[in-house]
Short mmCIF file of C-alpha atoms and ligand atoms in Angstrom, two decimals:
data_model
loop_
_atom_site.label_atom_id
_atom_site.label_comp_id
_atom_site.label_asym_id
_atom_site.label_seq_id
_atom_site.Cartn_x
_atom_site.Cartn_y
_atom_site.Cartn_z
CA MET A 1 18.76 8.09 19.67
CA THR A 2 18.85 10.31 22.71
CA HIS A 3 15.54 12.05 22.01
CA LYS A 4 12.38 11.39 23.95
CA ILE A 5 9.86 9.79 21.64
CA ALA A 6 6.09 10.06 22.01
CA ILE A 7 3.85 7.44 20.48
CA ILE A 8 0.23 8.42 20.02
CA GLY A 9 -1.60 5.11 19.67
CA PHE A 10 0.44 2.08 20.74
CA GLY A 11 -1.20 -0.64 18.66
CA ASN A 12 0.12 -3.38 16.36
CA ILE A 13 2.12 -1.22 14.00
CA ALA A 14 3.56 1.13 16.62
CA LYS A 15 4.76 -1.89 18.61
CA ALA A 16 6.27 -3.40 15.47
CA ILE A 17 8.20 -0.18 14.80
CA VAL A 18 9.35 0.54 18.35
CA THR A 19 10.09 -2.91 19.80
CA PRO A 20 13.10 -3.64 17.52
CA LEU A 21 14.50 -0.21 18.38
CA LEU A 22 14.22 -1.07 22.08
CA ASP A 23 15.63 -4.56 21.43
CA LYS A 24 18.67 -3.04 19.76
CA LYS A 25 18.95 -0.42 22.52
CA LEU A 26 18.67 2.36 19.95
CA ILE A 27 16.16 3.95 22.30
CA GLN A 28 15.79 3.51 26.05
CA PRO A 29 12.43 2.47 27.55
CA GLU A 30 12.43 5.49 29.87
CA ASN A 31 12.55 7.77 26.80
CA VAL A 32 9.40 6.26 25.29
CA TYR A 33 6.08 7.97 26.15
CA CYS A 34 2.99 6.40 24.72
CA VAL A 35 -0.67 7.29 24.80
CA VAL A 36 -3.62 4.95 24.26
CA ASN A 37 -7.35 5.42 24.35
CA SER A 38 -8.69 2.75 26.71
CA GLU A 39 -8.04 1.56 30.26
CA LYS A 40 -7.81 -1.98 28.87
CA SER A 41 -4.91 -1.16 26.55
CA LEU A 42 -3.20 0.86 29.27
CA GLU A 43 -3.30 -2.08 31.68
CA ASN A 44 -2.33 -4.54 28.99
CA ILE A 45 0.79 -2.57 28.03
CA LYS A 46 1.73 -2.06 31.68
CA LYS A 47 1.34 -5.75 32.45
CA ASN A 48 2.38 -7.51 29.28
CA TYR A 49 4.67 -5.32 27.18
CA LYS A 50 8.23 -6.52 27.56
CA TYR A 51 9.66 -3.06 28.24
CA LYS A 52 8.75 -0.67 31.04
CA ILE A 53 7.87 2.35 28.93
CA ASN A 54 5.81 5.35 30.07
CA VAL A 55 2.18 4.84 29.16
CA TYR A 56 -0.88 7.08 29.63
CA LYS A 57 -4.53 7.22 28.78
CA SER A 58 -5.24 9.97 26.26
CA SER A 59 -7.90 11.51 28.54
CA SER A 60 -5.50 11.80 31.52
CA LYS A 61 -3.77 15.05 32.40
CA ASP A 62 -0.47 13.20 32.69
CA SER A 63 -0.56 12.38 28.98
CA LYS A 64 0.37 16.02 28.28
CA VAL A 65 3.94 14.99 29.00
CA ILE A 66 4.13 13.91 25.35
CA TRP A 67 3.95 17.55 24.28
CA ASP A 68 7.57 17.87 25.38
CA CYS A 69 8.91 15.08 23.19
CA GLN A 70 10.95 16.21 20.19
CA VAL A 71 9.72 13.26 18.11
CA LYS A 72 6.11 12.10 17.92
CA LEU A 73 4.90 9.01 16.12
CA LEU A 74 1.22 9.23 15.28
CA SER A 75 -0.15 5.70 14.96
CA ILE A 76 -3.86 5.73 15.65
CA LYS A 77 -6.45 4.62 13.08
CA PRO A 78 -7.28 7.32 10.51
CA GLN A 79 -10.91 7.16 11.68
CA ASN A 80 -9.76 8.48 15.11
CA PHE A 81 -7.78 11.38 13.67
CA ASN A 82 -10.37 13.96 14.66
CA ASP A 83 -10.56 12.59 18.23
CA ILE A 84 -7.04 13.53 19.21
CA SER A 85 -6.56 16.89 20.81
CA GLU A 86 -4.08 19.21 19.18
CA LEU A 87 -0.55 18.89 20.43
CA HIS A 88 0.42 22.31 21.70
CA ASP A 89 4.13 22.12 21.83
CA ILE A 90 4.98 24.09 24.94
CA LYS A 91 8.72 23.52 24.95
CA GLY A 92 9.44 24.79 21.51
CA LYS A 93 8.32 24.80 17.95
CA ASP A 94 9.45 22.58 15.14
CA SER A 95 9.33 19.20 16.84
CA LEU A 96 8.89 16.28 14.48
CA LEU A 97 5.56 14.56 13.89
CA VAL A 98 5.75 11.29 11.96
CA SER A 99 2.35 10.01 10.89
CA ILE A 100 1.73 6.46 9.72
CA LEU A 101 -2.00 7.02 9.21
CA ALA A 102 -3.34 5.63 5.96
CA GLY A 103 -4.36 8.42 3.63
CA VAL A 104 -4.22 11.42 6.00
CA SER A 105 -2.42 14.09 3.94
CA LEU A 106 0.51 16.29 4.91
CA ASN A 107 -1.83 19.22 4.48
CA ARG A 108 -4.27 17.91 7.12
CA LEU A 109 -1.42 16.99 9.43
CA THR A 110 0.07 20.46 9.21
CA GLN A 111 -3.30 22.06 9.87
CA LYS A 112 -3.87 19.90 12.94
CA PHE A 113 -0.31 20.24 14.27
CA PRO A 114 0.83 23.70 13.23
CA ASN A 115 3.82 23.73 15.60
CA HIS A 116 5.26 20.60 14.12
CA LYS A 117 7.29 19.56 11.14
CA CYS A 118 5.15 16.82 9.64
CA VAL A 119 6.21 13.70 7.80
CA ARG A 120 3.90 11.15 6.23
CA VAL A 121 4.96 7.53 6.26
CA VAL A 122 3.42 4.38 4.85
CA THR A 123 4.70 1.10 6.18
CA ASN A 124 3.49 -2.49 6.09
CA ILE A 125 2.92 -5.44 8.39
CA PRO A 126 6.07 -7.42 7.41
CA ILE A 127 8.00 -4.87 9.50
CA THR A 128 7.08 -7.22 12.37
CA VAL A 129 9.63 -9.67 10.95
CA GLY A 130 12.10 -7.05 9.74
CA LYS A 131 10.98 -7.37 6.10
CA GLY A 132 8.84 -4.28 5.77
CA LEU A 133 8.60 -1.61 3.12
CA THR A 134 8.36 2.02 4.16
CA GLY A 135 7.58 5.03 1.98
CA ILE A 136 8.30 8.52 3.28
CA ALA A 137 6.96 11.86 2.03
CA TRP A 138 8.58 14.86 3.70
CA GLY A 139 6.58 17.91 4.72
CA GLU A 140 7.98 21.41 4.45
CA GLU A 141 11.17 22.60 6.14
CA ILE A 142 12.21 19.27 7.61
CA THR A 143 15.79 19.51 8.81
CA LYS A 144 18.55 17.09 7.87
CA ASP A 145 18.59 15.75 11.46
CA GLN A 146 14.84 15.21 11.43
CA LYS A 147 15.13 13.29 8.16
CA GLN A 148 17.83 11.10 9.65
CA MET A 149 15.77 10.55 12.80
CA THR A 150 12.70 9.51 10.78
CA LYS A 151 14.69 7.10 8.64
CA LYS A 152 16.28 5.57 11.74
CA LEU A 153 12.82 4.71 13.07
CA PHE A 154 12.14 2.50 10.05
CA GLU A 155 15.48 1.35 8.62
CA ASN A 156 15.81 -1.45 11.15
CA THR A 157 12.68 -3.18 10.06
CA SER A 158 12.19 -2.16 6.45
CA LYS A 159 13.53 -0.93 3.14
CA VAL A 160 12.96 2.80 3.05
CA TYR A 161 11.86 4.77 -0.02
CA GLU A 162 11.61 8.56 -0.17
CA PHE A 163 9.30 10.19 -2.69
CA SER A 164 6.59 12.73 -3.33
CA GLU A 165 3.30 12.45 -1.44
CA ASP A 166 1.54 11.79 -4.78
CA TYR A 167 2.98 8.26 -4.79
CA LEU A 168 1.93 7.32 -1.27
CA ASP A 169 -1.64 6.15 -1.93
CA THR A 170 -0.53 3.68 -4.58
CA PHE A 171 2.50 2.69 -2.51
CA LEU A 172 0.07 1.96 0.33
CA ALA A 173 -2.26 -0.04 -1.90
CA LEU A 174 0.60 -2.22 -3.15
CA THR A 175 2.61 -2.67 0.01
CA SER A 176 0.22 -2.20 2.91
CA SER A 177 -2.89 -3.84 1.46
CA GLY A 178 -0.70 -6.22 -0.55
CA PRO A 179 -0.13 -8.73 2.28
CA ALA A 180 -3.90 -9.25 2.58
CA ILE A 181 -4.17 -9.79 -1.18
CA ILE A 182 -1.33 -12.33 -1.05
CA ALA A 183 -2.97 -14.04 1.96
CA LEU A 184 -6.19 -14.36 -0.03
CA ILE A 185 -4.29 -15.84 -2.99
CA ILE A 186 -2.50 -18.33 -0.71
CA GLU A 187 -5.81 -19.32 0.86
CA ALA A 188 -7.49 -19.77 -2.52
CA LEU A 189 -4.62 -21.80 -4.02
CA SER A 190 -4.57 -23.99 -0.88
CA ASP A 191 -8.28 -24.59 -1.33
CA GLY A 192 -7.43 -25.72 -4.86
CA GLY A 193 -5.04 -28.29 -3.35
CA LEU A 194 -7.76 -29.29 -0.92
CA SER A 195 -10.20 -29.78 -3.78
CA GLY A 196 -7.64 -32.11 -5.35
CA GLY A 197 -7.63 -34.19 -2.15
CA LEU A 198 -4.54 -32.86 -0.32
CA PRO A 199 -4.76 -32.34 3.46
CA LYS A 200 -5.30 -28.65 4.33
CA LYS A 201 -2.02 -28.14 6.20
CA LEU A 202 0.06 -29.79 3.51
CA SER A 203 -1.70 -27.84 0.80
CA GLU A 204 -1.03 -24.52 2.56
CA GLU A 205 2.61 -25.43 3.18
CA LEU A 206 3.11 -26.33 -0.48
CA VAL A 207 1.64 -23.03 -1.65
CA ILE A 208 3.80 -20.98 0.73
CA GLU A 209 7.00 -22.85 -0.18
CA MET A 210 6.16 -22.58 -3.89
CA ILE A 211 5.74 -18.79 -3.54
CA ILE A 212 8.97 -18.41 -1.55
CA GLY A 213 10.86 -20.52 -4.11
CA THR A 214 9.42 -18.56 -7.04
CA ILE A 215 10.36 -15.24 -5.44
CA ILE A 216 13.91 -16.38 -4.69
CA LEU A 217 14.22 -17.61 -8.28
CA ILE A 218 13.05 -14.23 -9.61
CA LYS A 219 15.40 -12.33 -7.31
CA GLU A 220 18.45 -14.49 -7.84
CA SER A 221 18.22 -15.37 -11.52
CA LYS A 222 18.48 -12.87 -14.33
CA ILE A 223 15.18 -13.89 -15.94
CA THR A 224 12.28 -11.47 -16.22
CA ILE A 225 8.81 -12.18 -14.82
CA SER A 226 7.39 -13.02 -18.26
CA GLU A 227 10.37 -15.24 -19.08
CA LEU A 228 9.68 -17.18 -15.89
CA LYS A 229 6.05 -17.60 -16.91
CA ASN A 230 7.08 -18.88 -20.35
CA LEU A 231 9.65 -21.21 -18.82
CA VAL A 232 7.00 -23.24 -17.00
CA THR A 233 4.30 -23.02 -19.65
CA SER A 234 4.76 -25.72 -22.26
CA PRO A 235 2.52 -26.12 -25.33
CA GLY A 236 -0.68 -27.99 -24.56
CA GLY A 237 0.48 -28.58 -20.97
CA THR A 238 -1.02 -28.26 -17.50
CA THR A 239 0.17 -24.71 -16.81
CA ILE A 240 -1.37 -23.16 -19.93
CA SER A 241 -4.57 -24.94 -18.99
CA ALA A 242 -4.47 -23.27 -15.54
CA LEU A 243 -3.57 -19.86 -16.98
CA ARG A 244 -6.41 -20.10 -19.49
CA VAL A 245 -8.90 -20.40 -16.63
CA LEU A 246 -7.38 -17.40 -14.84
CA GLU A 247 -7.51 -15.27 -18.00
CA LYS A 248 -11.12 -16.30 -18.61
CA LYS A 249 -11.97 -15.19 -15.06
CA SER A 250 -10.16 -11.87 -15.62
CA ILE A 251 -7.75 -12.33 -12.74
CA ARG A 252 -5.34 -9.70 -14.09
CA SER A 253 -8.07 -7.12 -14.27
CA ALA A 254 -9.32 -8.07 -10.78
CA LEU A 255 -5.84 -7.61 -9.31
CA ILE A 256 -5.22 -4.32 -11.10
CA GLU A 257 -8.61 -3.00 -9.97
CA SER A 258 -7.95 -4.11 -6.38
CA ILE A 259 -4.88 -1.86 -6.23
CA VAL A 260 -6.69 1.07 -7.87
CA SER A 261 -9.56 0.64 -5.41
CA ALA A 262 -7.29 0.53 -2.33
CA SER A 263 -5.44 3.60 -3.59
CA ASN A 264 -8.72 5.49 -4.15
CA ARG A 265 -9.92 4.50 -0.68
CA SER A 266 -6.72 5.89 0.78
CA LYS A 267 -7.36 9.18 -1.08
CA GLU A 268 -10.81 9.38 0.55
CA PHE A 269 -9.17 9.76 4.00
CA ARG A 270 -7.50 13.00 2.90
N1 NAP B 301 -2.36 -2.75 10.27
C1 NAP B 301 -1.60 -2.56 9.20
O1 NAP B 301 -1.29 -3.46 8.41
C2 NAP B 301 -1.04 -1.18 8.94
C3 NAP B 301 0.03 -1.07 8.07
C4 NAP B 301 0.58 0.18 7.86
C5 NAP B 301 0.06 1.29 8.49
N2 NAP B 301 -1.00 1.18 9.31
C6 NAP B 301 -1.52 2.37 9.97
O2 NAP B 301 -1.13 2.30 11.31
C7 NAP B 301 -2.12 2.95 12.10
C8 NAP B 301 -2.39 2.10 13.33
O3 NAP B 301 -2.81 0.82 12.90
P1 NAP B 301 -2.78 -0.41 13.92
O4 NAP B 301 -3.11 -1.60 13.11
O5 NAP B 301 -1.53 -0.38 14.72
O6 NAP B 301 -4.03 0.00 14.85
P2 NAP B 301 -4.41 -0.53 16.32
O7 NAP B 301 -3.67 -1.78 16.63
O8 NAP B 301 -5.89 -0.50 16.40
O9 NAP B 301 -3.83 0.63 17.28
C9 NAP B 301 -4.41 1.90 17.37
C10 NAP B 301 -3.93 2.54 18.66
O10 NAP B 301 -4.46 3.87 18.73
C11 NAP B 301 -4.97 4.09 20.05
N3 NAP B 301 -5.94 5.19 20.04
C12 NAP B 301 -7.19 5.23 19.52
N4 NAP B 301 -7.74 6.45 19.71
C13 NAP B 301 -6.81 7.21 20.36
C14 NAP B 301 -6.78 8.55 20.82
N5 NAP B 301 -7.82 9.38 20.69
N6 NAP B 301 -5.65 9.01 21.44
C15 NAP B 301 -4.59 8.19 21.62
N7 NAP B 301 -4.55 6.90 21.19
C16 NAP B 301 -5.67 6.41 20.56
C17 NAP B 301 -5.54 2.76 20.43
O11 NAP B 301 -5.76 2.68 21.81
P3 NAP B 301 -6.87 1.61 22.39
O12 NAP B 301 -6.30 0.25 22.12
O13 NAP B 301 -6.92 1.96 23.81
O14 NAP B 301 -8.14 1.89 21.64
C18 NAP B 301 -4.40 1.83 19.94
O15 NAP B 301 -3.35 1.82 20.87
C19 NAP B 301 -3.34 3.17 11.21
O16 NAP B 301 -3.45 4.55 10.94
C20 NAP B 301 -3.04 2.43 9.95
O17 NAP B 301 -3.49 3.16 8.83
C21 NAP B 301 -1.54 -0.05 9.58
#
């Protein structure tokens, strides 16, 4: 990528997206211009980030250099959306603005950045290990090159899906909130092991390995999810006893409602 890229908000997710691109030399550090809010973050990036990129405080005059970049990645928290000043693109219209903000709609993005072609992206934390999922909803009049550029930003670290904006809130609930839901399940199952007398570390390790093994089995074998469940559930056995408790406690309903709730919360940011 020869373009200059501006990153507005260089936090966890922005770093996870950009660092592999720098590692693979798909972008050069001197072409990366990032803006953060606080002196502390500015100093931290200057001192500790492994690449010498250009970094500015959002309140500094120098930060206006980002207006020139043809590609802008917006990666602040949605709560700070109204704090950022509009990006008046002095060099030319139609530069690309890729937003990874939870919930903030294409409509709001276009209103805030009228000189930009806006794209809304949802990605998730496993991008930090190259196992992410990214959903893209294109705004109006995005060129073929801009589509390619956007996909290039995420393809290295995730599987990329393109669809209508209507899907993004649920995609976010499943994929972006999902890791926290899985973490909670791992923690709870490990506590079950602990209750049965296993040491905490061992219990956690067993749960993680069991989940990895189950997922590989599902992916590699031809059996469906319900067939897998039936396979390990014998009449009058231990598994049906465990499942009975979960059904009594309405775990299915709790999980379904958790996704609906996260999706609705995402809609509230619109
Ligand atoms: N965390 C996740 O799992 C996840 C997953 C997918 C998508 N997302 C989305 O990714 C976005 C960023 O999340 P994150 O976890 O990376 O957040 P984060 O680590 O808190 O990073 C936010 C960044 O925005 C900067 N910032 C705040 N106000 C600013 C302003 N007015 N102008 C310029 N920069 C400003 C912050 O600077 P300071 O440090 O100086 O305050 C920081 O560098 C969110 O919109 C979230 O919805 C998050």
